[in-house]
CSV table of C-alpha atoms in Angstrom, one decimal:
chain,number,residue,atom,x,y,z
A,1,MET,CA,96.7,45.1,-47.4
A,2,GLU,CA,93.1,46.0,-48.2
A,3,VAL,CA,90.8,43.0,-48.4
A,4,THR,CA,87.6,43.2,-50.3
A,5,ASN,CA,84.7,40.8,-49.7
A,6,ARG,CA,83.8,39.3,-53.0
A,7,ILE,CA,80.2,38.6,-53.9
A,8,ARG,CA,79.4,35.0,-54.7
A,9,LEU,CA,76.3,33.5,-56.3
A,10,ILE,CA,75.6,29.9,-55.6
A,11,ALA,CA,72.7,28.0,-57.1
A,12,GLY,CA,71.1,24.6,-56.5
A,13,ASN,CA,69.0,22.7,-59.1
A,14,ALA,CA,65.6,24.2,-58.4
A,15,ASN,CA,65.7,27.0,-60.9
A,16,PRO,CA,69.0,27.3,-62.8
A,17,SER,CA,67.6,29.5,-65.5
A,18,LEU,CA,66.6,32.2,-63.0
A,19,ALA,CA,70.0,31.9,-61.2
A,20,ASN,CA,71.8,32.4,-64.5
A,21,HIS,CA,69.6,35.4,-65.4
A,22,VAL,CA,70.4,37.0,-62.0
A,23,ALA,CA,74.1,36.4,-62.5
A,24,ARG,CA,73.9,38.1,-66.0
A,25,CYS,CA,72.1,41.1,-64.4
A,26,LEU,CA,74.9,41.4,-61.9
A,27,ASN,CA,77.6,40.8,-64.6
A,28,LEU,CA,78.9,37.9,-62.5
A,29,GLU,CA,79.5,34.2,-63.0
A,30,LEU,CA,77.8,31.6,-60.8
A,31,THR,CA,80.3,30.0,-58.4
A,32,ALA,CA,81.3,26.6,-59.6
A,33,CYS,CA,79.8,23.9,-57.5
A,34,ASP,CA,78.4,20.3,-57.8
A,35,VAL,CA,75.0,19.7,-56.4
A,36,ARG,CA,74.3,16.0,-57.2
A,37,SER,CA,72.7,12.9,-55.6
A,38,PHE,CA,74.1,9.6,-54.6
A,39,ALA,CA,72.4,6.5,-56.1
A,40,ASN,CA,70.1,6.2,-53.1
A,41,GLY,CA,69.0,9.8,-53.4
A,42,GLU,CA,71.2,11.4,-50.7
A,43,ILE,CA,72.4,14.9,-51.8
A,44,ASN,CA,76.1,15.4,-52.4
A,45,ILE,CA,77.5,18.9,-52.5
A,46,LYS,CA,80.9,20.3,-53.4
A,47,ILE,CA,81.9,23.9,-53.7
A,48,LYS,CA,84.7,24.0,-56.2
A,49,GLU,CA,86.1,27.4,-55.5
A,50,ASN,CA,87.6,29.1,-52.5
A,51,VAL,CA,84.9,31.2,-50.8
A,52,ARG,CA,86.6,32.0,-47.5
A,53,GLY,CA,85.6,35.5,-46.4
A,54,ASP,CA,83.2,36.0,-49.2
A,55,ASP,CA,79.6,37.4,-49.2
A,56,CYS,CA,77.6,34.5,-50.5
A,57,TYR,CA,74.1,34.5,-51.9
A,58,ILE,CA,72.3,31.1,-52.5
A,59,LEU,CA,69.7,31.3,-55.2
A,60,GLN,CA,67.3,28.4,-54.5
A,61,PRO,CA,63.5,28.6,-54.6
A,62,THR,CA,62.1,25.6,-52.7
A,63,THR,CA,60.2,24.3,-55.6
A,64,GLY,CA,60.2,21.2,-57.7
A,65,ASN,CA,60.8,20.8,-61.5
A,66,GLU,CA,61.3,18.1,-64.0
A,67,ASN,CA,64.4,16.9,-62.2
A,68,ILE,CA,63.8,17.3,-58.5
A,69,ASP,CA,60.9,17.6,-56.1
A,70,VAL,CA,60.1,20.4,-53.6
A,71,ASN,CA,61.6,18.5,-50.6
A,72,THR,CA,64.8,17.8,-52.5
A,73,ALA,CA,65.1,21.5,-53.3
A,74,LEU,CA,64.6,22.4,-49.7
A,75,MET,CA,67.3,19.9,-48.6
A,76,GLU,CA,69.7,21.3,-51.2
A,77,LEU,CA,69.2,24.7,-49.8
A,78,LEU,CA,69.9,23.6,-46.2
A,79,LEU,CA,73.0,21.7,-47.2
A,80,LEU,CA,74.3,24.5,-49.3
A,81,VAL,CA,74.0,26.8,-46.3
A,82,HIS,CA,75.8,24.2,-44.1
A,83,THR,CA,78.5,23.7,-46.6
A,84,LEU,CA,79.2,27.5,-47.0
A,85,ARG,CA,79.2,27.9,-43.2
A,86,LEU,CA,81.9,25.2,-42.9
A,87,SER,CA,83.8,27.0,-45.6
A,88,SER,CA,84.4,30.1,-43.5
A,89,VAL,CA,82.4,32.6,-45.6
A,90,ARG,CA,81.7,36.0,-44.3
A,91,ARG,CA,78.0,36.2,-44.8
A,92,ILE,CA,75.3,33.9,-46.1
A,93,THR,CA,72.0,35.2,-47.6
A,94,ALA,CA,69.4,32.6,-48.7
A,95,VAL,CA,67.6,34.0,-51.8
A,96,VAL,CA,64.4,31.9,-51.8
A,97,PRO,CA,62.1,33.4,-54.5
A,98,TYR,CA,59.4,30.8,-53.7
A,99,PHE,CA,59.1,29.8,-50.0
A,100,ALA,CA,57.5,26.3,-49.8
A,101,TYR,CA,55.1,25.3,-47.1
A,102,SER,CA,54.0,28.9,-46.7
A,103,ARG,CA,50.3,28.0,-46.9
A,104,GLN,CA,50.6,26.2,-43.6
A,105,ASP,CA,51.3,29.3,-41.6
A,106,ARG,CA,49.0,28.7,-38.6
A,107,LYS,CA,47.0,26.0,-36.9
A,108,THR,CA,43.5,25.9,-38.4
A,109,GLN,CA,42.5,22.6,-36.7
A,110,SER,CA,43.8,20.2,-34.1
A,111,ARG,CA,46.9,18.0,-34.7
A,112,VAL,CA,48.3,19.8,-37.7
A,113,PRO,CA,51.8,21.4,-38.1
A,114,ILE,CA,52.7,25.0,-38.6
A,115,SER,CA,55.0,24.0,-41.5
A,116,ALA,CA,56.1,27.5,-42.5
A,117,SER,CA,57.5,28.0,-39.0
A,118,ALA,CA,59.3,24.6,-39.1
A,119,VAL,CA,60.9,25.4,-42.5
A,120,ALA,CA,62.0,28.8,-41.3
A,121,LYS,CA,63.6,27.3,-38.2
A,122,MET,CA,65.5,24.8,-40.3
A,123,ILE,CA,66.9,27.5,-42.5
A,124,THR,CA,67.9,29.8,-39.6
A,125,GLU,CA,69.4,26.9,-37.6
A,126,MET,CA,71.7,26.1,-40.6
A,127,GLY,CA,73.3,29.5,-40.1
A,128,VAL,CA,72.0,32.0,-42.6
A,129,ASP,CA,72.6,35.7,-41.9
A,130,ALA,CA,69.6,36.9,-44.0
A,131,VAL,CA,66.8,35.7,-46.2
A,132,VAL,CA,65.4,37.2,-49.4
A,133,THR,CA,62.1,36.0,-50.7
A,134,VAL,CA,59.4,37.1,-53.1
A,135,ASP,CA,55.8,37.7,-52.3
A,136,LEU,CA,55.3,35.5,-49.2
A,137,HIS,CA,51.9,33.9,-48.9
A,138,CYS,CA,51.5,35.7,-45.6
A,139,GLY,CA,53.7,38.6,-44.5
A,140,GLN,CA,53.7,37.4,-40.9
A,141,ILE,CA,55.9,34.5,-41.9
A,142,GLN,CA,58.8,36.9,-41.6
A,143,GLY,CA,58.3,36.6,-37.8
A,144,PHE,CA,59.2,32.9,-38.0
A,145,PHE,CA,62.8,33.8,-38.9
A,146,HIS,CA,63.9,34.7,-35.3
A,147,SER,CA,66.9,37.0,-35.2
A,148,CYS,CA,67.3,36.8,-39.0
A,149,PRO,CA,66.3,39.8,-41.2
A,150,VAL,CA,63.9,38.9,-44.0
A,151,THR,CA,63.4,40.9,-47.2
A,152,ASP,CA,60.1,40.2,-48.9
A,153,LEU,CA,60.3,41.5,-52.5
A,154,ASN,CA,57.1,42.6,-54.2
A,155,PRO,CA,56.7,42.2,-58.0
A,156,ALA,CA,53.8,44.7,-58.1
A,157,ILE,CA,55.9,47.1,-60.2
A,158,GLU,CA,56.5,44.4,-62.9
A,159,PHE,CA,52.8,43.5,-63.0
A,160,ALA,CA,51.9,47.2,-63.2
A,161,ASN,CA,54.3,47.9,-66.0
A,162,PHE,CA,52.9,44.9,-67.9
A,163,ALA,CA,49.3,46.1,-67.5
A,164,LYS,CA,50.2,49.7,-68.6
A,165,ASN,CA,51.8,48.3,-71.8
A,166,LYS,CA,48.6,46.6,-72.6
A,167,ASP,CA,47.0,50.0,-73.4
A,168,PHE,CA,44.0,49.3,-71.3
A,169,ASP,CA,41.7,52.2,-70.4
A,170,MET,CA,42.7,52.4,-66.7
A,171,SER,CA,39.5,54.1,-65.8
A,172,ARG,CA,37.7,50.9,-66.8
A,173,ILE,CA,40.0,48.5,-65.0
A,174,VAL,CA,39.2,46.9,-61.6
A,175,VAL,CA,41.7,45.0,-59.6
A,176,VAL,CA,40.3,41.8,-58.1
A,177,ALA,CA,41.5,40.3,-54.8
A,178,PRO,CA,40.5,36.6,-55.0
A,179,ASP,CA,40.3,36.4,-51.2
A,180,ALA,CA,40.6,38.7,-48.1
A,181,GLY,CA,44.4,37.9,-47.8
A,182,ALA,CA,45.0,39.3,-51.3
A,183,VAL,CA,43.5,42.8,-50.6
A,184,THR,CA,46.9,44.3,-49.8
A,185,ARG,CA,48.4,43.0,-53.1
A,186,ALA,CA,45.3,44.3,-54.9
A,187,ARG,CA,45.7,47.8,-53.3
A,188,LEU,CA,49.4,48.0,-54.3
A,189,LEU,CA,48.6,47.1,-57.9
A,190,ALA,CA,45.6,49.3,-58.1
A,191,ASP,CA,47.6,52.3,-56.9
A,192,ARG,CA,50.3,51.7,-59.4
A,193,ILE,CA,48.0,51.4,-62.5
A,194,GLY,CA,45.4,53.9,-61.4
A,195,ALA,CA,42.6,51.3,-61.4
A,196,SER,CA,39.0,52.4,-61.0
A,197,HIS,CA,38.4,50.4,-57.8
A,198,ILE,CA,39.1,47.1,-56.0
A,199,VAL,CA,36.8,44.1,-55.9
A,200,THR,CA,37.0,41.3,-53.4
A,201,ILE,CA,35.9,37.7,-53.9
A,202,LEU,CA,34.6,36.0,-50.8
A,203,LYS,CA,35.1,32.3,-50.8
A,204,ARG,CA,33.8,29.5,-48.6
A,205,ARG,CA,36.4,26.8,-48.6
A,206,VAL,CA,35.5,23.2,-47.6
A,207,GLU,CA,39.2,22.0,-47.7
A,208,ALA,CA,42.5,23.0,-49.3
A,209,GLY,CA,42.0,23.5,-53.0
A,210,LYS,CA,38.2,23.0,-52.9
A,211,ILE,CA,35.8,25.9,-52.9
A,212,GLU,CA,32.1,25.5,-52.0
A,213,SER,CA,30.9,29.0,-53.0
A,214,MET,CA,32.0,32.4,-54.2
A,215,GLN,CA,30.6,35.9,-54.3
A,216,THR,CA,32.0,39.3,-55.1
A,217,VAL,CA,32.0,42.6,-53.2
A,218,GLY,CA,32.1,45.4,-55.7
A,219,ASN,CA,30.9,46.1,-59.3
A,220,VAL,CA,32.6,44.4,-62.3
A,221,LYS,CA,30.0,44.9,-65.0
A,222,GLY,CA,31.5,46.6,-68.0
A,223,TYR,CA,35.1,46.5,-66.6
A,224,VAL,CA,38.3,44.7,-67.4
A,225,CYS,CA,39.2,42.7,-64.4
A,226,VAL,CA,42.7,42.0,-63.3
A,227,ILE,CA,43.0,39.3,-60.6
A,228,ILE,CA,46.1,39.5,-58.5
A,229,ASP,CA,47.3,36.6,-56.2
A,230,ASP,CA,50.5,35.2,-54.8
A,231,MET,CA,50.2,31.7,-56.4
A,232,VAL,CA,48.3,29.4,-58.7
A,233,ASP,CA,48.4,25.7,-57.8
A,234,THR,CA,45.9,23.5,-59.5
A,235,GLY,CA,44.1,26.4,-61.1
A,236,GLY,CA,40.6,25.3,-60.1
A,237,THR,CA,39.9,28.3,-57.8
A,238,LEU,CA,41.3,30.7,-60.4
A,239,CYS,CA,39.1,29.4,-63.2
A,240,LYS,CA,36.1,29.4,-61.0
A,241,ALA,CA,36.7,33.1,-60.1
A,242,CYS,CA,37.2,34.0,-63.7
A,243,ASN,CA,33.9,32.4,-64.6
A,244,LEU,CA,32.1,34.2,-61.8
A,245,LEU,CA,33.5,37.6,-63.0
A,246,SER,CA,32.5,36.9,-66.5
A,247,ASP,CA,29.0,35.9,-65.5
A,248,MET,CA,28.7,39.2,-63.5
A,249,GLY,CA,29.4,41.2,-66.7
A,250,ALA,CA,33.2,41.6,-66.8
A,251,VAL,CA,34.3,42.4,-70.4
A,252,LYS,CA,37.7,40.7,-70.0
A,253,VAL,CA,39.5,38.9,-67.2
A,254,VAL,CA,43.3,38.8,-66.9
A,255,ALA,CA,45.1,37.1,-63.9
A,256,CYS,CA,48.5,37.8,-62.3
A,257,ALA,CA,50.2,35.5,-59.9
A,258,THR,CA,53.7,35.6,-58.6
A,259,HIS,CA,54.3,31.9,-58.2
A,260,GLY,CA,53.0,29.5,-60.8
A,261,ILE,CA,53.1,26.1,-59.1
A,262,MET,CA,50.8,24.9,-61.9
A,263,THR,CA,50.2,21.3,-60.6
A,264,ASP,CA,48.5,19.1,-63.2
A,265,PRO,CA,45.9,19.7,-64.5
A,266,ALA,CA,46.4,23.5,-64.0
A,267,SER,CA,47.7,24.2,-67.5
A,268,GLN,CA,44.8,22.4,-69.1
A,269,ARG,CA,42.3,24.2,-66.9
A,270,VAL,CA,43.7,27.6,-67.8
A,271,LYS,CA,43.7,26.7,-71.4
A,272,ASP,CA,40.1,25.5,-71.4
A,273,CYS,CA,38.8,28.5,-69.3
A,274,GLU,CA,37.1,30.7,-71.8
A,275,ALA,CA,36.6,33.5,-69.3
A,276,LEU,CA,40.3,33.9,-68.7
A,277,SER,CA,42.1,35.8,-71.4
A,278,GLU,CA,45.7,35.6,-70.0
A,279,LEU,CA,47.6,34.4,-67.0
A,280,ILE,CA,50.8,36.4,-66.1
A,281,LEU,CA,53.3,34.6,-63.9
A,282,THR,CA,56.9,35.2,-62.8
A,283,ASP,CA,59.8,32.9,-63.2
A,284,SER,CA,60.2,32.3,-59.4
A,285,ILE,CA,59.3,28.8,-60.4
A,286,PRO,CA,60.4,27.4,-63.8
A,287,GLN,CA,57.6,27.7,-66.4
A,288,GLU,CA,59.1,26.3,-69.6
A,289,LYS,CA,57.1,23.1,-69.4
A,290,ASN,CA,53.9,24.9,-68.6
A,291,MET,CA,54.3,27.4,-71.4
A,292,SER,CA,54.6,24.5,-73.9
A,293,LYS,CA,51.2,23.2,-72.6
A,294,CYS,CA,49.2,26.5,-72.5
A,295,GLY,CA,49.4,29.4,-74.8
A,296,LYS,CA,47.7,31.7,-72.4
A,297,LEU,CA,50.7,32.0,-70.1
A,298,THR,CA,53.0,35.0,-70.1
A,299,VAL,CA,56.1,34.9,-67.9
A,300,LEU,CA,57.7,38.0,-66.4
A,301,SER,CA,61.3,37.7,-65.0
A,302,ILE,CA,62.0,38.7,-61.5
A,303,ALA,CA,65.8,38.4,-62.1
A,304,PRO,CA,66.4,42.2,-62.4
A,305,LEU,CA,64.5,42.8,-59.1
A,306,VAL,CA,66.4,40.0,-57.3
A,307,ALA,CA,69.7,41.2,-58.8
A,308,GLN,CA,69.1,44.8,-57.5
A,309,ALA,CA,68.3,43.4,-54.1
A,310,VAL,CA,71.5,41.3,-54.0
A,311,SER,CA,73.6,44.3,-55.1
A,312,ARG,CA,72.1,46.6,-52.5
A,313,LEU,CA,72.4,44.1,-49.7
A,314,HIS,CA,76.1,43.5,-50.6
A,315,SER,CA,76.8,47.2,-50.5
A,316,ASP,CA,74.7,47.7,-47.4
A,317,GLU,CA,72.3,50.1,-49.2
A,318,SER,CA,68.7,50.6,-48.4
A,319,LEU,CA,66.2,48.4,-50.4
A,320,SER,CA,63.4,51.1,-50.1
A,321,ALA,CA,64.4,52.5,-53.5
A,322,LEU,CA,63.3,49.3,-55.2
A,323,PHE,CA,59.7,50.1,-54.2
A,324,PRO,CA,59.0,53.7,-54.9
A,325,SER,CA,55.6,55.0,-54.0
A,326,PRO,CA,53.3,55.5,-57.0
A,327,LYS,CA,53.1,59.1,-58.1
A,328,SER,CA,49.4,59.0,-58.7
A,329,GLY,CA,46.6,56.5,-58.8
A,330,LYS,CA,43.1,55.8,-57.6
A,331,LYS,CA,42.3,53.5,-54.7
């Protein structure tokens, strides 16, 4: 008798809307499970369907929302992996669109943790076979997942298509990297939209979330500026960068960020920043609450991208086709 390995989608409570959207893109139903908490806060998980021998994908960004915090989301992910491993599944892939603690990826001073490495070790020790994430803060984090393949999806195509639909004069657009670490993202986006050139902002940071000074490398006068970054947290640095570009002669400033953490008072800051015309985020983190606070937010869904990755991984196909090289464009 021929046995086929069913594909299973399992979701925690971090981003149920994204999980449901991915399931619709794959024409599947989410596997029934209860992810609840005891009265004292301990997590209680029950998979309500037989998953023996199945190919399971856990859709759980490690992010908080109105109902859970980031650490609860991480614990749900770990226990879901553990539960599935005890249920004799064939393969477990953790789909983590937003990977928490990624900003702590190295020791910058004495007596501090490398938290990204610790979280990666916890996930792999639970028994995952593969990890899928979206726009890691630092690509080298993939190396923390020892003996576990990591797929880092890039939403540059989604941002590029959005920019092209804006009917901008691409010869008068510059892509802005808000720091040296964002130059690669800026180059990918610039190549896809055929931007005039890339501008880098140099920052002197006194501590996390606080910038002492900024300066640009490159001309922005008379151009539409598109800032590209991996995340927006409190929004202070972003708004300061927008004001700097406006003061230097930019005719318009638009920002793109994959992960909208948007910790208060980020929404209010974006709303009050006259230099920023629009902030484009993805739904790797739930944005319904933030959109109700700030009319400048536009949210693009990464569900089709994640669904294509899941489908290709399940059928053991290459993922390279998801990221075709741009046919033309300026650097």
